[in-house]
PDB file of C-alpha atoms and ligand atoms in Angstrom:
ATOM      1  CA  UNK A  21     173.327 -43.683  98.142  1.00 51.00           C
ATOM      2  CA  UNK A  22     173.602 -46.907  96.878  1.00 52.00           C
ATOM      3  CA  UNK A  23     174.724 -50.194  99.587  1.00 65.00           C
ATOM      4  CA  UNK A  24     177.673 -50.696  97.583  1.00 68.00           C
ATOM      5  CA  UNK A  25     178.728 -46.836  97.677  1.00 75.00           C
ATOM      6  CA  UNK A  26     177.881 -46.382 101.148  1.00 69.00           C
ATOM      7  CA  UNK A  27     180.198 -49.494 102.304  1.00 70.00           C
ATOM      8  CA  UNK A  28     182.847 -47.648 100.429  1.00 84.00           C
ATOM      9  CA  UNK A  29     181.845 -44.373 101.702  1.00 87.00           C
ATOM     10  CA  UNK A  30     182.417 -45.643 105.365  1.00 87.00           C
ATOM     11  CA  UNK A  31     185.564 -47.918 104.448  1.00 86.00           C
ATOM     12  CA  UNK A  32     187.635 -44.912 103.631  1.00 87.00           C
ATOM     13  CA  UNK A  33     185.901 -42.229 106.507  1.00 86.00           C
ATOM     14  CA  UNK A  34     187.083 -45.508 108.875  1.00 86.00           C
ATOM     15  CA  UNK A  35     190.354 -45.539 106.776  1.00 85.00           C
ATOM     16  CA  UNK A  36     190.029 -48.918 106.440  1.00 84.00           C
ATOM     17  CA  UNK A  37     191.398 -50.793 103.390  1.00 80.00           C
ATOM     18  CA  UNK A  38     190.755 -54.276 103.749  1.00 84.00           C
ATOM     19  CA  UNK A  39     187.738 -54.093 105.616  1.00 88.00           C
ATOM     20  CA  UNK A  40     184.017 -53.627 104.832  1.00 89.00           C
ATOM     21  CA  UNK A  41     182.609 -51.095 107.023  1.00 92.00           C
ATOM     22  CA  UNK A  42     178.929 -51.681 107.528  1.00 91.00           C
ATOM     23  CA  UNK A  43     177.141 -48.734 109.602  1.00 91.00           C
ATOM     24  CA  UNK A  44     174.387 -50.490 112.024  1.00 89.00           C
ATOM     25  CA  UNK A  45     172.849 -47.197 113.323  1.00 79.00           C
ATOM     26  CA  UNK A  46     171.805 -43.637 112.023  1.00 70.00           C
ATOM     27  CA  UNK A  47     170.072 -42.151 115.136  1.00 73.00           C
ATOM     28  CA  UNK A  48     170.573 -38.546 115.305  1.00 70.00           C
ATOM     29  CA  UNK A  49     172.569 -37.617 118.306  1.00 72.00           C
ATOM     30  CA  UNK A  50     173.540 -41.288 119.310  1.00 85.00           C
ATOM     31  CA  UNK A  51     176.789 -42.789 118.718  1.00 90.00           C
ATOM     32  CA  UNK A  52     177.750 -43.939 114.905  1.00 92.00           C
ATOM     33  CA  UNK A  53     177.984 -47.891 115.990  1.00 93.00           C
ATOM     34  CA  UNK A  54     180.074 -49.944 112.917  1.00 94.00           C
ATOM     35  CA  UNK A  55     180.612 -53.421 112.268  1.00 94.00           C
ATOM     36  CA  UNK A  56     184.151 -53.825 110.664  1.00 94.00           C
ATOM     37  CA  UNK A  57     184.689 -57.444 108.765  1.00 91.00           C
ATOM     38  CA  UNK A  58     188.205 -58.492 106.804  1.00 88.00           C
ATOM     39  CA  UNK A  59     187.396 -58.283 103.318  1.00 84.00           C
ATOM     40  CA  UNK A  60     189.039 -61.282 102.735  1.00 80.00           C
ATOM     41  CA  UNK A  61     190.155 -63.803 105.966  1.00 73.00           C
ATOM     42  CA  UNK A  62     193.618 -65.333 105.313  1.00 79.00           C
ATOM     43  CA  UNK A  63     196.220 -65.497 107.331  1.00 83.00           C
ATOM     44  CA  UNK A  64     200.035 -66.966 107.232  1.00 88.00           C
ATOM     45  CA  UNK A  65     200.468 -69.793 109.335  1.00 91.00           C
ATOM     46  CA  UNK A  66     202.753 -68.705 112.296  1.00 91.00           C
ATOM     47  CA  UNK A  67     203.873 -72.245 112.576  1.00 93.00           C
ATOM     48  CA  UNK A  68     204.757 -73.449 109.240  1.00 95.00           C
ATOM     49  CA  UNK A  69     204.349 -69.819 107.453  1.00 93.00           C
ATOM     50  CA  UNK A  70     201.506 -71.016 104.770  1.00 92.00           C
ATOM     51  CA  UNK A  71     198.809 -68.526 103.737  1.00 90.00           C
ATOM     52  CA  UNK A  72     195.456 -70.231 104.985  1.00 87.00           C
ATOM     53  CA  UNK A  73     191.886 -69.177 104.497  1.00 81.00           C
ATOM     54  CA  UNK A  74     189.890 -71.911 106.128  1.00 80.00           C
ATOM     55  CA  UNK A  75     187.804 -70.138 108.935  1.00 81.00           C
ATOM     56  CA  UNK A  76     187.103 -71.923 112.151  1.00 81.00           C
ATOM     57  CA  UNK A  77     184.426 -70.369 113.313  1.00 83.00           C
ATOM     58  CA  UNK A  78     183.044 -66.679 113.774  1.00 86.00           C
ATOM     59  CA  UNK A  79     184.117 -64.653 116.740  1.00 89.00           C
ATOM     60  CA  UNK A  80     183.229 -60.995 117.668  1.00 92.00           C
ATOM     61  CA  UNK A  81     185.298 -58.366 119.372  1.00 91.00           C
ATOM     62  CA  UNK A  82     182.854 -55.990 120.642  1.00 91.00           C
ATOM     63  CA  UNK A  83     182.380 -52.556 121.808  1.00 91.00           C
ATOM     64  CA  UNK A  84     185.592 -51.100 120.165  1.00 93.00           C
ATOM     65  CA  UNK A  85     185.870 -47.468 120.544  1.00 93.00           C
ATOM     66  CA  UNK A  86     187.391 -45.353 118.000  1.00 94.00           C
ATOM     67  CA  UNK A  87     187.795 -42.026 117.467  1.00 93.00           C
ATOM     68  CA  UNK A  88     184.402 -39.793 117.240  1.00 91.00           C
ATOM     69  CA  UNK A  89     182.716 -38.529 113.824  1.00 89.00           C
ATOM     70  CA  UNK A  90     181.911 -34.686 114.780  1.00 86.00           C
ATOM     71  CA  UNK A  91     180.471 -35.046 118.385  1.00 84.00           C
ATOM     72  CA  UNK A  92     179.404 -38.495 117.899  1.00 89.00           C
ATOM     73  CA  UNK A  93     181.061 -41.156 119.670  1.00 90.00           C
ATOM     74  CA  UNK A  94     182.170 -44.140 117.338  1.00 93.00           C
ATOM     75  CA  UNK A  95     182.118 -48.055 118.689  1.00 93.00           C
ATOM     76  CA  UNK A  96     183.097 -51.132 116.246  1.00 94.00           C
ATOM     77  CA  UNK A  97     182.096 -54.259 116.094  1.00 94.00           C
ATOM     78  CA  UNK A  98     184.755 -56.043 114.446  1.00 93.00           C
ATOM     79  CA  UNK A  99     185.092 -59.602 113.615  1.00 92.00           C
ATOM     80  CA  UNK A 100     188.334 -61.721 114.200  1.00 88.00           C
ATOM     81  CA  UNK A 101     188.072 -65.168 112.798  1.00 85.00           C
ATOM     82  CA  UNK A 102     189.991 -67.607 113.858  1.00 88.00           C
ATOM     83  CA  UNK A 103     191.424 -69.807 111.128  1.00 88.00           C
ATOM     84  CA  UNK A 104     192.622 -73.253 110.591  1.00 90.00           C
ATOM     85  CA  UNK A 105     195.947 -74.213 108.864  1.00 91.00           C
ATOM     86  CA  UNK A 106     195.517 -77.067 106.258  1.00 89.00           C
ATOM     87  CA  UNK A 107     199.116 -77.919 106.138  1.00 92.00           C
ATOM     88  CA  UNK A 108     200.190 -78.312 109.520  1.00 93.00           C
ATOM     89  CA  UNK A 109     196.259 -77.903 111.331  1.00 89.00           C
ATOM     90  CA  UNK A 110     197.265 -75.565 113.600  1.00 91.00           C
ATOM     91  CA  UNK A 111     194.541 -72.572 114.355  1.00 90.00           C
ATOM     92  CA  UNK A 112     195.243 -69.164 114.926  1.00 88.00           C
ATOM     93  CA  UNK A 113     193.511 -65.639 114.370  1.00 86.00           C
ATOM     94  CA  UNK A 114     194.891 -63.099 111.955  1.00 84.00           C
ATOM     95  CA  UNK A 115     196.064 -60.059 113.042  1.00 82.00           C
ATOM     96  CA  UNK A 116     194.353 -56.742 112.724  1.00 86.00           C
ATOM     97  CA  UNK A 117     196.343 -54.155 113.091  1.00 84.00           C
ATOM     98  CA  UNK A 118     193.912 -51.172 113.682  1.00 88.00           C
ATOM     99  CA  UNK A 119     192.782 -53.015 116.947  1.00 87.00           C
ATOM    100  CA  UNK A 120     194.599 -52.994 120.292  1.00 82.00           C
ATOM    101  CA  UNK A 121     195.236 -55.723 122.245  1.00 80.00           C
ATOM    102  CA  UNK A 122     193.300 -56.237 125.312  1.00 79.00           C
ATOM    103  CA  UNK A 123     192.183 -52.845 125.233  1.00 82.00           C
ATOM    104  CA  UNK A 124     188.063 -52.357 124.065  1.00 88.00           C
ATOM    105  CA  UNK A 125     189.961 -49.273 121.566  1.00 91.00           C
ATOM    106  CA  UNK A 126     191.482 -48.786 118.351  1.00 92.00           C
ATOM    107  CA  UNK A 127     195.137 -48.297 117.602  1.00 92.00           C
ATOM    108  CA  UNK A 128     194.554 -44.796 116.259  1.00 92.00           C
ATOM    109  CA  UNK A 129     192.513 -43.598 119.588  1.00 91.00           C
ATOM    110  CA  UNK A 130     195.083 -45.023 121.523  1.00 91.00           C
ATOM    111  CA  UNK A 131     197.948 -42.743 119.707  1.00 91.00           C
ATOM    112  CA  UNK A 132     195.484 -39.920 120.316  1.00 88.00           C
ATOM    113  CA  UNK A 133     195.408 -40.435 123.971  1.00 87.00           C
ATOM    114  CA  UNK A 134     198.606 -40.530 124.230  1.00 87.00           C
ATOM    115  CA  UNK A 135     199.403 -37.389 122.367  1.00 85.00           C
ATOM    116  CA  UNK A 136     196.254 -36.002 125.179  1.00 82.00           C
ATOM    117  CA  UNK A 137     198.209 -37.661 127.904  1.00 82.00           C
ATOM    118  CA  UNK A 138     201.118 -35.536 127.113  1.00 81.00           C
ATOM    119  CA  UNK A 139     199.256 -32.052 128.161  1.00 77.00           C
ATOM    120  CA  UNK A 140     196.849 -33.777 130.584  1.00 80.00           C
ATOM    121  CA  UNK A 141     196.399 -36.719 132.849  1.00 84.00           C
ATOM    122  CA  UNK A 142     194.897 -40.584 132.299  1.00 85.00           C
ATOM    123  CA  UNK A 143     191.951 -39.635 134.195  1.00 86.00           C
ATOM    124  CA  UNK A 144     191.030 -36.548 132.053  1.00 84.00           C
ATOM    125  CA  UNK A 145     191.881 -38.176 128.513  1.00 82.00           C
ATOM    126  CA  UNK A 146     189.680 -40.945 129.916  1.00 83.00           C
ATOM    127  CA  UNK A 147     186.941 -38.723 130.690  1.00 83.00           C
ATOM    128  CA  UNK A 148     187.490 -36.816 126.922  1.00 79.00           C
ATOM    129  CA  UNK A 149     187.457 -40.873 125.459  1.00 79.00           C
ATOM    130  CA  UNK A 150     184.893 -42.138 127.330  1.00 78.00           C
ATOM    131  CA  UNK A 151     186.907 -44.915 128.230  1.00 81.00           C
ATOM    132  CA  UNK A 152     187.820 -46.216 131.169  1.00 83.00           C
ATOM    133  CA  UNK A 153     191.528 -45.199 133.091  1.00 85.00           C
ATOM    134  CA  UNK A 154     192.563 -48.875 132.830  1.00 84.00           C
ATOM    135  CA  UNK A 155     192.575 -49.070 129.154  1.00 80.00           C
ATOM    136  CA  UNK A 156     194.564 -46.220 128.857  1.00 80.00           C
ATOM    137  CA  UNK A 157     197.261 -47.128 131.859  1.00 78.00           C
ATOM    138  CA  UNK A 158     197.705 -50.169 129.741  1.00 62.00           C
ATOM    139  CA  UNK A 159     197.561 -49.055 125.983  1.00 52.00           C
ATOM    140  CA  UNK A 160     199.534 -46.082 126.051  1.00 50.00           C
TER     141      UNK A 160
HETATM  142 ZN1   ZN B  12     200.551 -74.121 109.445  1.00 66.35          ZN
END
């Protein structure tokens, strides 16, 4: 497969438009580990509403878990750079809206827990999510 395909290939399995999905690992019966980068880094200015594109500097959020392939477990690397405002110099770091805050787990996994939650309890959808209670107790 060519690179180009296979970035696209992953992309859409990650349904994620506006990201290039680069797979890091393909060891049978490990987790699929992705790094997830904004296809293109501008933001609008939440002080003076101005699209920027200037980036600051390079910053990681790490360990992200999503929701498995098959029986694989899935964790994202996904990078969040924060950006500098030429008009009014202020810096701040686009949203992405697949990730939750303060949680190490996607938006989607969260919603999926929840809908778990609903027939279970935190410490069993934990358990099935291989996350920690915490991150549930706070994201759902
Ligand atoms: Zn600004």
């Amino acid at each position: 497969m060519a690179n180009t395909t296979a970035l696209n290939f992953w992309t859409e399995l990650l349904d994620s438009p506006g990201f290039v999905v680069h797979h890091d690992n393909d060891v049978p019966n490990q987790r699929h580990c992705f790094t997830v980068t904004p296809r293109h880094a501008v933001g609008i200015c939440p002080h003076c509403g101005k699209p920027t594109e200037a980036v600051k500097q390079r910053r990681n959020r790490e360990r992200i878990v999503d929701l498995p392939i098959g029986s694989r477990a899935v964790e994202l690397t996904v990078r969040v750079d924060p950006v500098a405002c030429g008009a009014c110099a202020c810096c701040f770091t686009p949203p992405i809206g697949f990730l939750a805050d303060g949680a190490h787990a996607s938006e989607r996994l969260l919603r999926r827990a929840a809908e778990l939650i609903q027939h279970a309890d935190v410490a069993n959808a934990a358990r099935f999510f291989a996350l920690p209670e915490k991150n549930l107790e706070d994201g759902c």
